[in-house]
Amino acid sequence: MNDKSFVERIADIIQVHANAKQVYGEPVERDGATIIPVARVQWGFGGGGLGQGASERGGGGGGVRATPAGYIEVRDGASQFRPIHDDNVKLVAIGAGAFLAGVLLARLLR
């Protein structure tokens, strides 16, 4: 009999798959450098049950989201993290800033 709860079993399964290696593969070695991918991994899960013993009913689910965060470059015994920036996030921030500036300017000119 498994001593882990339903939620603990879901967490175990998600943890196996929620890592940069599963998403981006193994580190790459080329021209004296090793490149190690780094991912921002988010995961969540939930579950519930009703009853106890053999008549227990339950359900649950979970999800994983991985986005590239950057890579670690190892060369000549030194390492450096190199971030990957998402230009879409910058465009949304610029657009939101421009919109708010327009709204404030319109109110000031009234």
Short mmCIF file of N, CA, C and O in Angstrom, two decimals:
data_model
loop_
_atom_site.label_atom_id
_atom_site.label_comp_id
_atom_site.label_asym_id
_atom_site.label_seq_id
_atom_site.Cartn_x
_atom_site.Cartn_y
_atom_site.Cartn_z
N MET A 1 0.85 -1.18 0.00
CA MET A 1 0.00 0.00 0.00
C MET A 1 0.89 1.24 0.00
O MET A 1 1.89 1.29 0.70
N ASN A 2 0.52 2.25 -0.75
CA ASN A 2 1.29 3.49 -0.86
C ASN A 2 0.93 4.39 0.31
O ASN A 2 -0.22 4.70 0.55
N ASP A 3 1.96 4.83 1.07
CA ASP A 3 1.74 5.68 2.23
C ASP A 3 1.55 7.15 1.87
O ASP A 3 1.20 7.95 2.71
N LYS A 4 1.80 7.51 0.61
CA LYS A 4 1.69 8.91 0.19
C LYS A 4 0.25 9.25 -0.16
O LYS A 4 -0.48 8.43 -0.69
N SER A 5 -0.13 10.51 0.11
CA SER A 5 -1.46 10.96 -0.25
C SER A 5 -1.54 11.19 -1.76
O SER A 5 -0.52 11.23 -2.45
N PHE A 6 -2.73 11.37 -2.23
CA PHE A 6 -2.96 11.62 -3.65
C PHE A 6 -2.20 12.85 -4.11
O PHE A 6 -1.53 12.85 -5.15
N VAL A 7 -2.26 13.93 -3.33
CA VAL A 7 -1.59 15.18 -3.69
C VAL A 7 -0.07 14.99 -3.70
O VAL A 7 0.62 15.50 -4.58
N GLU A 8 0.47 14.23 -2.76
CA GLU A 8 1.91 13.97 -2.73
C GLU A 8 2.36 13.18 -3.96
O GLU A 8 3.43 13.43 -4.51
N ARG A 9 1.53 12.25 -4.40
CA ARG A 9 1.88 11.47 -5.60
C ARG A 9 1.88 12.37 -6.84
O ARG A 9 2.75 12.25 -7.69
N ILE A 10 0.91 13.30 -6.94
CA ILE A 10 0.89 14.24 -8.07
C ILE A 10 2.14 15.11 -8.04
O ILE A 10 2.79 15.33 -9.06
N ALA A 11 2.51 15.61 -6.85
CA ALA A 11 3.70 16.46 -6.73
C ALA A 11 4.95 15.70 -7.16
O ALA A 11 5.81 16.27 -7.84
N ASP A 12 5.06 14.44 -6.80
CA ASP A 12 6.22 13.64 -7.20
C ASP A 12 6.32 13.52 -8.72
O ASP A 12 7.40 13.65 -9.30
N ILE A 13 5.19 13.30 -9.36
CA ILE A 13 5.18 13.16 -10.83
C ILE A 13 5.57 14.47 -11.50
O ILE A 13 6.39 14.50 -12.42
N ILE A 14 5.03 15.59 -11.03
CA ILE A 14 5.33 16.88 -11.63
C ILE A 14 6.79 17.25 -11.43
O ILE A 14 7.45 17.75 -12.34
N GLN A 15 7.35 16.98 -10.26
CA GLN A 15 8.74 17.33 -9.99
C GLN A 15 9.71 16.63 -10.93
O GLN A 15 10.74 17.18 -11.28
N VAL A 16 9.40 15.41 -11.33
CA VAL A 16 10.27 14.67 -12.25
C VAL A 16 10.37 15.40 -13.59
O VAL A 16 11.42 15.42 -14.22
N HIS A 17 9.29 16.03 -14.02
CA HIS A 17 9.25 16.64 -15.34
C HIS A 17 9.46 18.15 -15.34
O HIS A 17 9.59 18.74 -16.39
N ALA A 18 9.48 18.77 -14.17
CA ALA A 18 9.56 20.23 -14.10
C ALA A 18 11.00 20.68 -13.84
O ALA A 18 11.34 21.12 -12.76
N ASN A 19 11.85 20.55 -14.84
CA ASN A 19 13.21 21.04 -14.71
C ASN A 19 13.75 21.44 -16.07
O ASN A 19 13.23 21.06 -17.11
N ALA A 20 14.80 22.25 -16.07
CA ALA A 20 15.34 22.78 -17.33
C ALA A 20 15.83 21.66 -18.25
O ALA A 20 15.70 21.76 -19.47
N LYS A 21 16.39 20.63 -17.70
CA LYS A 21 16.91 19.53 -18.52
C LYS A 21 15.80 18.87 -19.32
O LYS A 21 15.97 18.56 -20.50
N GLN A 22 14.64 18.67 -18.71
CA GLN A 22 13.50 18.06 -19.41
C GLN A 22 12.97 18.98 -20.51
O GLN A 22 12.48 18.52 -21.52
N VAL A 23 13.08 20.28 -20.30
CA VAL A 23 12.53 21.24 -21.25
C VAL A 23 13.52 21.55 -22.37
O VAL A 23 13.17 21.58 -23.54
N TYR A 24 14.79 21.76 -22.01
CA TYR A 24 15.77 22.24 -22.98
C TYR A 24 16.86 21.25 -23.34
O TYR A 24 17.66 21.51 -24.23
N GLY A 25 16.97 20.15 -22.64
CA GLY A 25 17.97 19.14 -22.97
C GLY A 25 19.24 19.26 -22.13
O GLY A 25 19.32 20.03 -21.18
N GLU A 26 20.22 18.50 -22.52
CA GLU A 26 21.49 18.43 -21.80
C GLU A 26 22.34 19.66 -22.08
O GLU A 26 22.18 20.33 -23.10
N PRO A 27 23.30 19.96 -21.18
CA PRO A 27 24.27 21.02 -21.46
C PRO A 27 25.03 20.71 -22.75
O PRO A 27 25.22 19.56 -23.12
N VAL A 28 25.47 21.77 -23.43
CA VAL A 28 26.18 21.62 -24.71
C VAL A 28 27.62 22.07 -24.52
O VAL A 28 27.88 23.12 -23.94
N GLU A 29 28.56 21.26 -25.01
CA GLU A 29 29.98 21.60 -24.97
C GLU A 29 30.47 21.86 -26.38
O GLU A 29 30.27 21.04 -27.27
N ARG A 30 31.10 23.04 -26.57
CA ARG A 30 31.59 23.38 -27.90
C ARG A 30 32.67 24.45 -27.77
O ARG A 30 32.52 25.41 -27.04
N ASP A 31 33.75 24.28 -28.52
CA ASP A 31 34.84 25.27 -28.58
C ASP A 31 35.34 25.68 -27.20
O ASP A 31 35.59 26.85 -26.93
N GLY A 32 35.50 24.71 -26.30
CA GLY A 32 36.05 24.99 -24.98
C GLY A 32 35.07 25.59 -23.99
O GLY A 32 35.46 25.97 -22.89
N ALA A 33 33.81 25.71 -24.36
CA ALA A 33 32.80 26.28 -23.46
C ALA A 33 31.69 25.27 -23.23
O ALA A 33 31.38 24.46 -24.10
N THR A 34 31.11 25.32 -22.06
CA THR A 34 29.93 24.52 -21.74
C THR A 34 28.77 25.48 -21.51
O THR A 34 28.89 26.43 -20.74
N ILE A 35 27.68 25.24 -22.20
CA ILE A 35 26.47 26.06 -22.07
C ILE A 35 25.41 25.22 -21.35
O ILE A 35 25.04 24.14 -21.82
N ILE A 36 24.94 25.74 -20.22
CA ILE A 36 23.94 25.03 -19.42
C ILE A 36 22.65 25.85 -19.45
O ILE A 36 22.62 26.99 -18.98
N PRO A 37 21.57 25.30 -20.03
CA PRO A 37 20.32 26.05 -20.10
C PRO A 37 19.70 26.24 -18.71
O PRO A 37 19.80 25.37 -17.85
N VAL A 38 19.09 27.40 -18.51
CA VAL A 38 18.41 27.72 -17.25
C VAL A 38 16.97 28.10 -17.58
O VAL A 38 16.74 28.93 -18.46
N ALA A 39 16.04 27.48 -16.89
CA ALA A 39 14.62 27.76 -17.13
C ALA A 39 13.96 28.22 -15.84
O ALA A 39 14.36 27.83 -14.75
N ARG A 40 12.95 29.04 -15.99
CA ARG A 40 12.08 29.42 -14.87
C ARG A 40 10.90 28.45 -14.97
O ARG A 40 10.14 28.49 -15.94
N VAL A 41 10.79 27.59 -13.99
CA VAL A 41 9.76 26.56 -14.03
C VAL A 41 8.76 26.82 -12.91
O VAL A 41 9.13 27.01 -11.76
N GLN A 42 7.48 26.88 -13.29
CA GLN A 42 6.40 27.07 -12.33
C GLN A 42 5.49 25.86 -12.42
O GLN A 42 5.18 25.40 -13.52
N TRP A 43 5.06 25.37 -11.30
CA TRP A 43 4.13 24.27 -11.32
C TRP A 43 3.13 24.41 -10.19
O TRP A 43 3.40 25.04 -9.18
N GLY A 44 1.97 23.85 -10.42
CA GLY A 44 0.93 23.89 -9.42
C GLY A 44 0.04 22.66 -9.57
O GLY A 44 0.00 22.04 -10.62
N PHE A 45 -0.60 22.32 -8.51
CA PHE A 45 -1.48 21.16 -8.55
C PHE A 45 -2.52 21.29 -7.46
O PHE A 45 -2.39 22.10 -6.54
N GLY A 46 -3.54 20.49 -7.60
CA GLY A 46 -4.59 20.48 -6.59
C GLY A 46 -5.32 19.15 -6.65
O GLY A 46 -5.25 18.43 -7.63
N GLY A 47 -5.97 18.84 -5.60
CA GLY A 47 -6.70 17.58 -5.57
C GLY A 47 -7.64 17.56 -4.38
O GLY A 47 -7.56 18.38 -3.48
N GLY A 48 -8.50 16.61 -4.41
CA GLY A 48 -9.45 16.47 -3.31
C GLY A 48 -10.03 15.08 -3.30
O GLY A 48 -9.90 14.33 -4.27
N GLY A 49 -10.62 14.73 -2.22
CA GLY A 49 -11.20 13.40 -2.11
C GLY A 49 -12.42 13.41 -1.22
O GLY A 49 -12.64 14.33 -0.44
N LEU A 50 -13.19 12.36 -1.34
CA LEU A 50 -14.40 12.21 -0.55
C LEU A 50 -14.46 10.77 -0.07
O LEU A 50 -14.35 9.84 -0.87
N GLY A 51 -14.57 10.55 1.20
CA GLY A 51 -14.66 9.20 1.74
C GLY A 51 -13.31 8.67 2.16
O GLY A 51 -12.29 9.33 2.05
N GLN A 52 -13.34 7.43 2.66
CA GLN A 52 -12.11 6.79 3.11
C GLN A 52 -12.12 5.34 2.67
O GLN A 52 -13.15 4.77 2.38
N GLY A 53 -10.92 4.78 2.63
CA GLY A 53 -10.79 3.36 2.32
C GLY A 53 -11.06 3.08 0.85
O GLY A 53 -10.82 3.89 -0.02
N ALA A 54 -11.59 1.86 0.60
CA ALA A 54 -11.80 1.40 -0.77
C ALA A 54 -12.84 2.23 -1.51
O ALA A 54 -12.82 2.30 -2.74
N SER A 55 -13.74 2.89 -0.79
CA SER A 55 -14.79 3.68 -1.45
C SER A 55 -14.35 5.13 -1.69
O SER A 55 -15.15 5.94 -2.13
N GLU A 56 -13.10 5.42 -1.42
CA GLU A 56 -12.62 6.80 -1.59
C GLU A 56 -12.70 7.22 -3.04
O GLU A 56 -12.33 6.50 -3.95
N ARG A 57 -13.23 8.41 -3.25
CA ARG A 57 -13.27 9.00 -4.58
C ARG A 57 -12.52 10.32 -4.53
O ARG A 57 -12.62 11.05 -3.56
N GLY A 58 -11.82 10.60 -5.57
CA GLY A 58 -11.07 11.85 -5.58
C GLY A 58 -10.66 12.21 -7.00
O GLY A 58 -10.88 11.47 -7.94
N GLY A 59 -10.07 13.35 -7.08
CA GLY A 59 -9.59 13.81 -8.37
C GLY A 59 -8.58 14.90 -8.16
O GLY A 59 -8.39 15.40 -7.06
N GLY A 60 -7.93 15.24 -9.22
CA GLY A 60 -6.94 16.30 -9.11
C GLY A 60 -6.29 16.54 -10.45
O GLY A 60 -6.59 15.88 -11.44
N GLY A 61 -5.41 17.46 -10.43
CA GLY A 61 -4.68 17.77 -11.65
C GLY A 61 -3.58 18.75 -11.35
O GLY A 61 -3.42 19.21 -10.24
N GLY A 62 -2.82 19.01 -12.36
CA GLY A 62 -1.71 19.93 -12.18
C GLY A 62 -1.22 20.43 -13.51
O GLY A 62 -1.66 20.00 -14.57
N GLY A 63 -0.30 21.34 -13.44
CA GLY A 63 0.26 21.87 -14.67
C GLY A 63 1.66 22.41 -14.43
O GLY A 63 2.05 22.71 -13.31
N VAL A 64 2.39 22.50 -15.51
CA VAL A 64 3.77 22.99 -15.46
C VAL A 64 3.95 24.01 -16.57
O VAL A 64 3.44 23.83 -17.68
N ARG A 65 4.67 25.09 -16.26
CA ARG A 65 5.01 26.08 -17.28
C ARG A 65 6.49 26.37 -17.17
O ARG A 65 6.99 26.67 -16.09
N ALA A 66 7.19 26.26 -18.27
CA ALA A 66 8.63 26.54 -18.28
C ALA A 66 8.93 27.60 -19.32
O ALA A 66 8.44 27.53 -20.45
N THR A 67 9.70 28.59 -18.92
CA THR A 67 10.11 29.64 -19.85
C THR A 67 11.62 29.81 -19.73
O THR A 67 12.19 29.63 -18.66
N PRO A 68 12.28 30.15 -20.83
CA PRO A 68 13.73 30.30 -20.76
C PRO A 68 14.11 31.51 -19.90
O PRO A 68 13.50 32.57 -20.01
N ALA A 69 15.07 31.31 -19.02
CA ALA A 69 15.55 32.40 -18.16
C ALA A 69 16.93 32.86 -18.61
O ALA A 69 17.31 33.99 -18.38
N GLY A 70 17.68 31.97 -19.24
CA GLY A 70 19.03 32.31 -19.68
C GLY A 70 19.87 31.06 -19.79
O GLY A 70 19.35 29.96 -19.92
N TYR A 71 21.17 31.25 -19.68
CA TYR A 71 22.08 30.12 -19.70
C TYR A 71 23.33 30.46 -18.90
O TYR A 71 23.65 31.63 -18.67
N ILE A 72 24.00 29.41 -18.44
CA ILE A 72 25.26 29.58 -17.75
C ILE A 72 26.36 29.18 -18.72
O ILE A 72 26.32 28.08 -19.28
N GLU A 73 27.31 30.06 -18.92
CA GLU A 73 28.45 29.78 -19.79
C GLU A 73 29.65 29.48 -18.91
O GLU A 73 30.03 30.31 -18.06
N VAL A 74 30.22 28.30 -19.08
CA VAL A 74 31.40 27.90 -18.32
C VAL A 74 32.56 27.83 -19.31
O VAL A 74 32.52 27.08 -20.28
N ARG A 75 33.59 28.63 -19.05
CA ARG A 75 34.75 28.68 -19.93
C ARG A 75 36.00 28.95 -19.08
O ARG A 75 36.00 29.86 -18.26
N ASP A 76 37.04 28.17 -19.28
CA ASP A 76 38.32 28.34 -18.58
C ASP A 76 38.15 28.39 -17.06
O ASP A 76 38.78 29.20 -16.37
N GLY A 77 37.29 27.55 -16.51
CA GLY A 77 37.11 27.47 -15.07
C GLY A 77 36.25 28.57 -14.47
O GLY A 77 36.03 28.60 -13.26
N ALA A 78 35.77 29.50 -15.27
CA ALA A 78 34.92 30.58 -14.78
C ALA A 78 33.52 30.41 -15.36
O ALA A 78 33.36 29.90 -16.47
N SER A 79 32.52 30.85 -14.61
CA SER A 79 31.14 30.74 -15.11
C SER A 79 30.46 32.10 -15.03
O SER A 79 30.80 32.95 -14.20
N GLN A 80 29.50 32.29 -15.93
CA GLN A 80 28.74 33.53 -15.96
C GLN A 80 27.33 33.23 -16.42
O GLN A 80 27.12 32.53 -17.41
N PHE A 81 26.35 33.78 -15.67
CA PHE A 81 24.95 33.64 -16.06
C PHE A 81 24.63 34.72 -17.09
O PHE A 81 24.95 35.89 -16.90
N ARG A 82 24.02 34.31 -18.17
CA ARG A 82 23.62 35.25 -19.22
C ARG A 82 22.10 35.15 -19.37
O ARG A 82 21.57 34.15 -19.83
N PRO A 83 21.39 36.20 -18.95
CA PRO A 83 19.92 36.16 -19.00
C PRO A 83 19.40 36.27 -20.43
O PRO A 83 20.06 36.83 -21.31
N ILE A 84 18.23 35.70 -20.65
CA ILE A 84 17.51 35.86 -21.90
C ILE A 84 16.32 36.74 -21.58
O ILE A 84 15.50 36.42 -20.72
N HIS A 85 16.23 37.87 -22.25
CA HIS A 85 15.13 38.81 -22.01
C HIS A 85 14.05 38.61 -23.06
O HIS A 85 14.33 38.48 -24.24
N ASP A 86 12.80 38.64 -22.61
CA ASP A 86 11.65 38.48 -23.48
C ASP A 86 11.23 39.86 -23.99
O ASP A 86 10.74 40.69 -23.22
N ASP A 87 11.42 40.12 -25.27
CA ASP A 87 11.07 41.42 -25.85
C ASP A 87 9.58 41.71 -25.79
O ASP A 87 9.17 42.87 -25.73
N ASN A 88 8.74 40.68 -25.79
CA ASN A 88 7.29 40.90 -25.70
C ASN A 88 6.91 41.55 -24.38
O ASN A 88 6.03 42.40 -24.33
N VAL A 89 7.58 41.15 -23.30
CA VAL A 89 7.30 41.74 -21.99
C VAL A 89 7.68 43.22 -22.01
O VAL A 89 6.95 44.07 -21.50
N LYS A 90 8.80 43.55 -22.64
CA LYS A 90 9.22 44.94 -22.75
C LYS A 90 8.20 45.75 -23.55
O LYS A 90 7.86 46.88 -23.19
N LEU A 91 7.71 45.20 -24.64
CA LEU A 91 6.75 45.92 -25.47
C LEU A 91 5.45 46.18 -24.72
O LEU A 91 4.87 47.27 -24.83
N VAL A 92 4.99 45.21 -23.96
CA VAL A 92 3.76 45.40 -23.17
C VAL A 92 3.98 46.48 -22.12
O VAL A 92 3.12 47.35 -21.91
N ALA A 93 5.13 46.46 -21.45
CA ALA A 93 5.42 47.47 -20.43
C ALA A 93 5.50 48.86 -21.05
O ALA A 93 4.96 49.83 -20.50
N ILE A 94 6.13 48.99 -22.21
CA ILE A 94 6.23 50.28 -22.89
C ILE A 94 4.84 50.76 -23.31
O ILE A 94 4.49 51.93 -23.13
N GLY A 95 4.05 49.86 -23.86
CA GLY A 95 2.68 50.21 -24.28
C GLY A 95 1.83 50.65 -23.10
O GLY A 95 1.09 51.64 -23.19
N ALA A 96 1.92 49.93 -21.98
CA ALA A 96 1.14 50.30 -20.79
C ALA A 96 1.60 51.65 -20.26
O ALA A 96 0.76 52.48 -19.86
N GLY A 97 2.90 51.88 -20.27
CA GLY A 97 3.42 53.17 -19.81
C GLY A 97 2.96 54.31 -20.69
O GLY A 97 2.56 55.38 -20.20
N ALA A 98 2.97 54.11 -22.00
CA ALA A 98 2.52 55.14 -22.94
C ALA A 98 1.02 55.42 -22.75
O ALA A 98 0.58 56.58 -22.77
N PHE A 99 0.24 54.39 -22.54
CA PHE A 99 -1.19 54.55 -22.32
C PHE A 99 -1.45 55.37 -21.05
O PHE A 99 -2.25 56.31 -21.06
N LEU A 100 -0.78 55.00 -19.96
CA LEU A 100 -0.97 55.73 -18.71
C LEU A 100 -0.51 57.18 -18.83
O LEU A 100 -1.17 58.09 -18.31
N ALA A 101 0.59 57.42 -19.54
CA ALA A 101 1.06 58.78 -19.74
C ALA A 101 0.01 59.58 -20.53
O ALA A 101 -0.25 60.75 -20.23
N GLY A 102 -0.60 58.96 -21.54
CA GLY A 102 -1.64 59.62 -22.32
C GLY A 102 -2.85 59.96 -21.49
O GLY A 102 -3.42 61.06 -21.60
N VAL A 103 -3.27 59.04 -20.64
CA VAL A 103 -4.42 59.28 -19.76
C VAL A 103 -4.13 60.42 -18.80
O VAL A 103 -4.95 61.33 -18.62
N LEU A 104 -2.94 60.41 -18.19
CA LEU A 104 -2.58 61.49 -17.27
C LEU A 104 -2.49 62.84 -17.98
O LEU A 104 -2.94 63.85 -17.45
N LEU A 105 -1.91 62.85 -19.15
CA LEU A 105 -1.78 64.09 -19.91
C LEU A 105 -3.16 64.64 -20.29
O LEU A 105 -3.41 65.84 -20.18
N ALA A 106 -4.08 63.75 -20.70
CA ALA A 106 -5.43 64.17 -21.05
C ALA A 106 -6.14 64.79 -19.84
O ALA A 106 -6.85 65.79 -19.98
N ARG A 107 -5.97 64.20 -18.67
CA ARG A 107 -6.60 64.74 -17.46
C ARG A 107 -6.00 66.09 -17.08
O ARG A 107 -6.70 66.97 -16.59
N LEU A 108 -4.70 66.23 -17.26
CA LEU A 108 -4.05 67.50 -16.91
C LEU A 108 -4.46 68.63 -17.84
O LEU A 108 -4.53 69.79 -17.44
N LEU A 109 -4.74 68.30 -19.10
CA LEU A 109 -5.09 69.32 -20.07
C LEU A 109 -6.55 69.75 -20.00
O LEU A 109 -6.95 70.71 -20.64
N ARG A 110 -7.37 69.08 -19.23
CA ARG A 110 -8.79 69.43 -19.10
C ARG A 110 -8.99 70.64 -18.28
O ARG A 110 -8.55 71.08 -17.39
#
